[in-house]
Short mmCIF file of C-alpha atoms in Angstrom, two decimals:
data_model
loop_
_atom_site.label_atom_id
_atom_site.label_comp_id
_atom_site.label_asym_id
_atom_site.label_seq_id
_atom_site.Cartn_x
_atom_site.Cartn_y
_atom_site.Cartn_z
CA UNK A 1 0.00 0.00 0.00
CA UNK A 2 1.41 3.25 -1.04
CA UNK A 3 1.72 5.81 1.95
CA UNK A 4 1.02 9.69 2.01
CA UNK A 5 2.90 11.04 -1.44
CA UNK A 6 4.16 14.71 -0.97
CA UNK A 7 5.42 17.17 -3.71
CA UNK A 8 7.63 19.26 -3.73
CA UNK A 9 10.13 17.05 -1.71
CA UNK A 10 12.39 20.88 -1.31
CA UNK A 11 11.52 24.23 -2.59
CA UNK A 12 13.25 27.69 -2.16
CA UNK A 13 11.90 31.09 -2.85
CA UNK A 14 12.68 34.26 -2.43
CA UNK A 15 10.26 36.23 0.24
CA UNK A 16 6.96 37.82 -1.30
CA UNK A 17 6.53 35.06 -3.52
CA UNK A 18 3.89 32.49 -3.62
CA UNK A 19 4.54 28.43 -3.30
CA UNK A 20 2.13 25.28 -3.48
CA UNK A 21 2.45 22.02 -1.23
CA UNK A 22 0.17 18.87 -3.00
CA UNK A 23 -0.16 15.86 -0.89
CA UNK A 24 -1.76 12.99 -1.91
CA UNK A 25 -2.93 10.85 1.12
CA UNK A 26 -3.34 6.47 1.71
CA UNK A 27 -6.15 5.37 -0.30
CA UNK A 28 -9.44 5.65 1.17
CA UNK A 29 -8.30 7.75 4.45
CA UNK A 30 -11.47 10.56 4.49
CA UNK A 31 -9.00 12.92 7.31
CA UNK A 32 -6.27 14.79 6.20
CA UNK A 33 -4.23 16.74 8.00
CA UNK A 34 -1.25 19.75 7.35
CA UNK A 35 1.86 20.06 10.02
CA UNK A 36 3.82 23.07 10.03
CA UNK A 37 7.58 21.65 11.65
CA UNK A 38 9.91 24.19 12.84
CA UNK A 39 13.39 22.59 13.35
CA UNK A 40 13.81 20.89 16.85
CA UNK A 41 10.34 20.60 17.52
CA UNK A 42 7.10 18.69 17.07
CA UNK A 43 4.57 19.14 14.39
CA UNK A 44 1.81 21.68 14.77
CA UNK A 45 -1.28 21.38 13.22
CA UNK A 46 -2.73 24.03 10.96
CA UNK A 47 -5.56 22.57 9.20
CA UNK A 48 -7.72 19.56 9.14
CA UNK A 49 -9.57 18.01 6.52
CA UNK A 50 -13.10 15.66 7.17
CA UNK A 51 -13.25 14.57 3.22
CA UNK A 52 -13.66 17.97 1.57
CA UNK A 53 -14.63 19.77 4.77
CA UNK A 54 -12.24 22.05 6.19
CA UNK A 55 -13.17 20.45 10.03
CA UNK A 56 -9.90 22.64 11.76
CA UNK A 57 -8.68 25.41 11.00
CA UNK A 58 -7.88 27.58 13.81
CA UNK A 59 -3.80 27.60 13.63
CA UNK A 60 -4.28 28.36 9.86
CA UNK A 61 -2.86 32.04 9.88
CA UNK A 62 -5.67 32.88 6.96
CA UNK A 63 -3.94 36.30 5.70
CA UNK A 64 -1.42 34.56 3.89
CA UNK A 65 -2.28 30.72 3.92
CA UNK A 66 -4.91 28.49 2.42
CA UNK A 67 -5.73 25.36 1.08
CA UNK A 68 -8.39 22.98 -0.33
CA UNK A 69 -9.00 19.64 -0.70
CA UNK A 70 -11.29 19.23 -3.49
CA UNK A 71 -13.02 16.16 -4.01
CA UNK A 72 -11.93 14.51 -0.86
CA UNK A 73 -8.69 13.50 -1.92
CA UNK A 74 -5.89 15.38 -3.00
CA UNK A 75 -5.04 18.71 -1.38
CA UNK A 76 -3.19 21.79 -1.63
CA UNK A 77 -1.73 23.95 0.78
CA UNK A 78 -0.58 27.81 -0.51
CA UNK A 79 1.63 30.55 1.26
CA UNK A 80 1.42 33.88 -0.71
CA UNK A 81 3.54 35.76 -0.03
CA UNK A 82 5.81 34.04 1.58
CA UNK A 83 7.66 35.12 4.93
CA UNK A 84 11.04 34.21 5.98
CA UNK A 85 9.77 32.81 8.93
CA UNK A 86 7.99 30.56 6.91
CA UNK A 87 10.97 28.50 6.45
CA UNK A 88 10.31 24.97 8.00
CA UNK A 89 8.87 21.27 6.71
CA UNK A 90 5.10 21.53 6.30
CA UNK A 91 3.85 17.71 6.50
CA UNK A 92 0.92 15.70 5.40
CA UNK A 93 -1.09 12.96 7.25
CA UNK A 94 -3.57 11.05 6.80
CA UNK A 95 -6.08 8.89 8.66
CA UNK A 96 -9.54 6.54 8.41
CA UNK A 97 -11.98 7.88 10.34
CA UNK A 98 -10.01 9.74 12.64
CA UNK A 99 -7.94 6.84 13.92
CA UNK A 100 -4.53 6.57 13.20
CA UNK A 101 -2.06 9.29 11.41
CA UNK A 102 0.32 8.52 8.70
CA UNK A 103 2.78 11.16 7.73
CA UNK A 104 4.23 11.82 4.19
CA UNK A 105 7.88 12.86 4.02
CA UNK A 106 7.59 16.37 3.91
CA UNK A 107 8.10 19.86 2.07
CA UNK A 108 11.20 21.40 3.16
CA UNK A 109 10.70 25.13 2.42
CA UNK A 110 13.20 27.47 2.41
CA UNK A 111 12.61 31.36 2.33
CA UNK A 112 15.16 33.61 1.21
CA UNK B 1 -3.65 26.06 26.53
CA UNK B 2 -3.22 22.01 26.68
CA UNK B 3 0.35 20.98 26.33
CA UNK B 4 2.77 17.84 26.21
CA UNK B 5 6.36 18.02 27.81
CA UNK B 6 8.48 15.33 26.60
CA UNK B 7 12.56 14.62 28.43
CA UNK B 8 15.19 14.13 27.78
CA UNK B 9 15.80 15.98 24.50
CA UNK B 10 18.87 14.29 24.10
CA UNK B 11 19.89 10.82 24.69
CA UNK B 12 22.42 8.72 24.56
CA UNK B 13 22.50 5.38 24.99
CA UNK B 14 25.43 2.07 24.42
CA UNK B 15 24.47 -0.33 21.80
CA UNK B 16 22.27 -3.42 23.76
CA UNK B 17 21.24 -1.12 26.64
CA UNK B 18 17.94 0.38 27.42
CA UNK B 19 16.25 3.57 26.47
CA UNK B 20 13.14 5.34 28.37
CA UNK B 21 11.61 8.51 27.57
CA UNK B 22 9.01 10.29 29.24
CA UNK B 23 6.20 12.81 28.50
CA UNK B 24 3.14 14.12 30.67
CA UNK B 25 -0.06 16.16 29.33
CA UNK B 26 -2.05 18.84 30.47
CA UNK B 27 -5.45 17.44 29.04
CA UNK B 28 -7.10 15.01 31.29
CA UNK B 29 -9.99 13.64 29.01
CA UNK B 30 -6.56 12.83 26.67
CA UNK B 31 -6.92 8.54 25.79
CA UNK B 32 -4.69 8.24 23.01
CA UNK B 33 -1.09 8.20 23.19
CA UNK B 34 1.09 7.73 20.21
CA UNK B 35 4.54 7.77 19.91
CA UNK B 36 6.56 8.71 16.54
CA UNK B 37 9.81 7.92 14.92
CA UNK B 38 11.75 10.66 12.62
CA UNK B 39 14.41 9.66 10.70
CA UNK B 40 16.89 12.79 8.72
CA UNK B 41 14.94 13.99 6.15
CA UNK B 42 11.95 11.70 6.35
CA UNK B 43 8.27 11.87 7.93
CA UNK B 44 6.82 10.85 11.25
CA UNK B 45 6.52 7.28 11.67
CA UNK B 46 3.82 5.86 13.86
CA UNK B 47 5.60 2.77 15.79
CA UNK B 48 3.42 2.56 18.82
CA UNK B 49 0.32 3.81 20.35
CA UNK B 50 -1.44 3.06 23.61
CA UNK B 51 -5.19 3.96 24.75
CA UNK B 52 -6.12 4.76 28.29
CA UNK B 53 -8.08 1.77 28.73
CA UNK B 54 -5.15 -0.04 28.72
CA UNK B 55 -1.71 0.57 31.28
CA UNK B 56 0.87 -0.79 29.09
CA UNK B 57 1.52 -1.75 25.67
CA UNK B 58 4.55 -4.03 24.10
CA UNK B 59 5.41 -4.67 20.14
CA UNK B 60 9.50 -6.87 20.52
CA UNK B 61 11.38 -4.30 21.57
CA UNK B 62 9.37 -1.31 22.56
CA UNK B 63 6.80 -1.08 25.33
CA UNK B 64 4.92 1.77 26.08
CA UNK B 65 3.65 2.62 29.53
CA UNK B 66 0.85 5.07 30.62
CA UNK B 67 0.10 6.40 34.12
CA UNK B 68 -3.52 8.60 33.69
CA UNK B 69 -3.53 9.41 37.54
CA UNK B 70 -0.47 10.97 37.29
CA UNK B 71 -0.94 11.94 33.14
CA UNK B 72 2.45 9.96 32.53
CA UNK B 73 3.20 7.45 29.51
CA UNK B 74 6.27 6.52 28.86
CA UNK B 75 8.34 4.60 26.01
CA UNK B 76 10.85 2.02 26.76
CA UNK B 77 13.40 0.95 24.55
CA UNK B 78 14.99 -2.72 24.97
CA UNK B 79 18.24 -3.77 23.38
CA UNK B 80 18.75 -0.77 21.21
CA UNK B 81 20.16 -1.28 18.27
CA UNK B 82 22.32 1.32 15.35
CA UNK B 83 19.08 1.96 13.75
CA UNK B 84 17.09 3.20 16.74
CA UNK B 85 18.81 6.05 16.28
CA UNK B 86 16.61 8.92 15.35
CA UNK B 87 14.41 11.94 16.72
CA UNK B 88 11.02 10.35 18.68
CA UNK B 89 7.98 12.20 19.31
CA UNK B 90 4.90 11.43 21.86
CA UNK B 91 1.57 12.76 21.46
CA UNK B 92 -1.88 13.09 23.55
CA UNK B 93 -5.37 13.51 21.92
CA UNK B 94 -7.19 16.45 22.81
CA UNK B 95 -10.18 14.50 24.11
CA UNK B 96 -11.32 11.49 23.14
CA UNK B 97 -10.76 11.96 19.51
CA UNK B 98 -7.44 10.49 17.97
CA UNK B 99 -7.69 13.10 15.23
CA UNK B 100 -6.43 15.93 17.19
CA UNK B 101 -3.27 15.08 18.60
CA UNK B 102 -0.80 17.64 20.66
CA UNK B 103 3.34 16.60 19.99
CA UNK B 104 5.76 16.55 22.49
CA UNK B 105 9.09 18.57 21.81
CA UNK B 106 11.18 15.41 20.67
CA UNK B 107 14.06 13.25 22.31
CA UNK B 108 17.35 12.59 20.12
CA UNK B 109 18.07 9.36 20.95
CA UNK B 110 21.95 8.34 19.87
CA UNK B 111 23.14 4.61 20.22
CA UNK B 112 26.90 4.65 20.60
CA UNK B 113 28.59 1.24 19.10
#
């Protein structure tokens, strides 16, 4: 069974420019999820995704950040414009019915 | 707000010995407890999980161990080996719900040879 499939793998821009994370989660998981990872520490959560229901999204900072999940399945997440504090891995999970959370590898994103 | 503290943040351990690390939570209606794996440059990886109904946990080498009086769990580490080296995470629900899980800081655990 293929796990959660992220894109980019790395990206760098420069600040004030816009960038796109696509995750594509396990087959048949209805719950996604997108972690922001700042280096040495856990994953935060900053939105959650009930099929194409945006269930979560109170640590989404919504001035610069969004994302959708259209048809239940694949989703994007955008920063525009970017910040240099931005710079960190932003992962993907995914989960059946709110059990369980599978991570994909991660976007590492570097602002410049 | 609710929180998870996780120690050490660094460990390090001789090849064959044990490793324990600890985390408490803030939350008390918290009943899932997961613990992650993070290898350099890869995801989170889910290698043990424990529910409140239950005081301890075991899969060969690791164990898990949860306290909810005191809002302890704890993973335990038996004969490690090269390749338990890596950054671990813990986690507690907020609630009941495993779909909303707080992360713990992280332990680097190092096995020496």
């Amino acid at each position: 069974e293929a796990g959660v499939v992220q894109s980019p793998r790395y990206k760098i821009i420069e600040k004030k420019q816009p960038v796109a994370f696509w995750c594509n989660p396990i087959s048949g998981h209805n719950t996604l999820y997108w972690y922001l990872q700042n280096l040495g520490q856990g994953p935060e959560l900053l939105i959650r995704y009930e099929n194409e229901e945006a269930v979560d999204d109170s640590q989404l900072p919504k001035d610069r950040f969004s994302a959708e999940r259209l048809k239940g399945v694949d989703s994007t997440l955008k920063i525009q414009p970017a910040e240099l504090g931005d710079s960190a891995v932003y992962l993907c999970a995914s989960s059946l019915d709110g059990r369980e959370q599978y991570f994909g590898p991660g976007t590492r994103l570097t602002v410049t | 707000g609710e929180n998870v503290e996780q120690h050490p943040s660094t460990l390090s351990v001789q090849e064959g010995d044990s490793a324990v690390i600890k985390c408490t939570y803030s939350d008390s209606a918290s009943n899932y407890f997961p613990w992650y794996k993070q290898e350099l440059g890869k995801g989170p990886q889910l290698i043990i999980d424990i529910r409140s109904n239950v005081g301890e946990k075991k899969d060969q080498r690791i164990a898990v161990t949860l306290n909810k009086t005191a809002k302890h769990f704890s993973l335990h580490i038996t004969e490690t080996q090269p390749e338990d080296s890596a950054v671990y995470f813990c986690a507690a629900s907020l609630g009941s719900s495993a779909s909303k899980i707080i992360f713990g800081s992280g332990t680097r655990l190092s096995i020496r040879p």
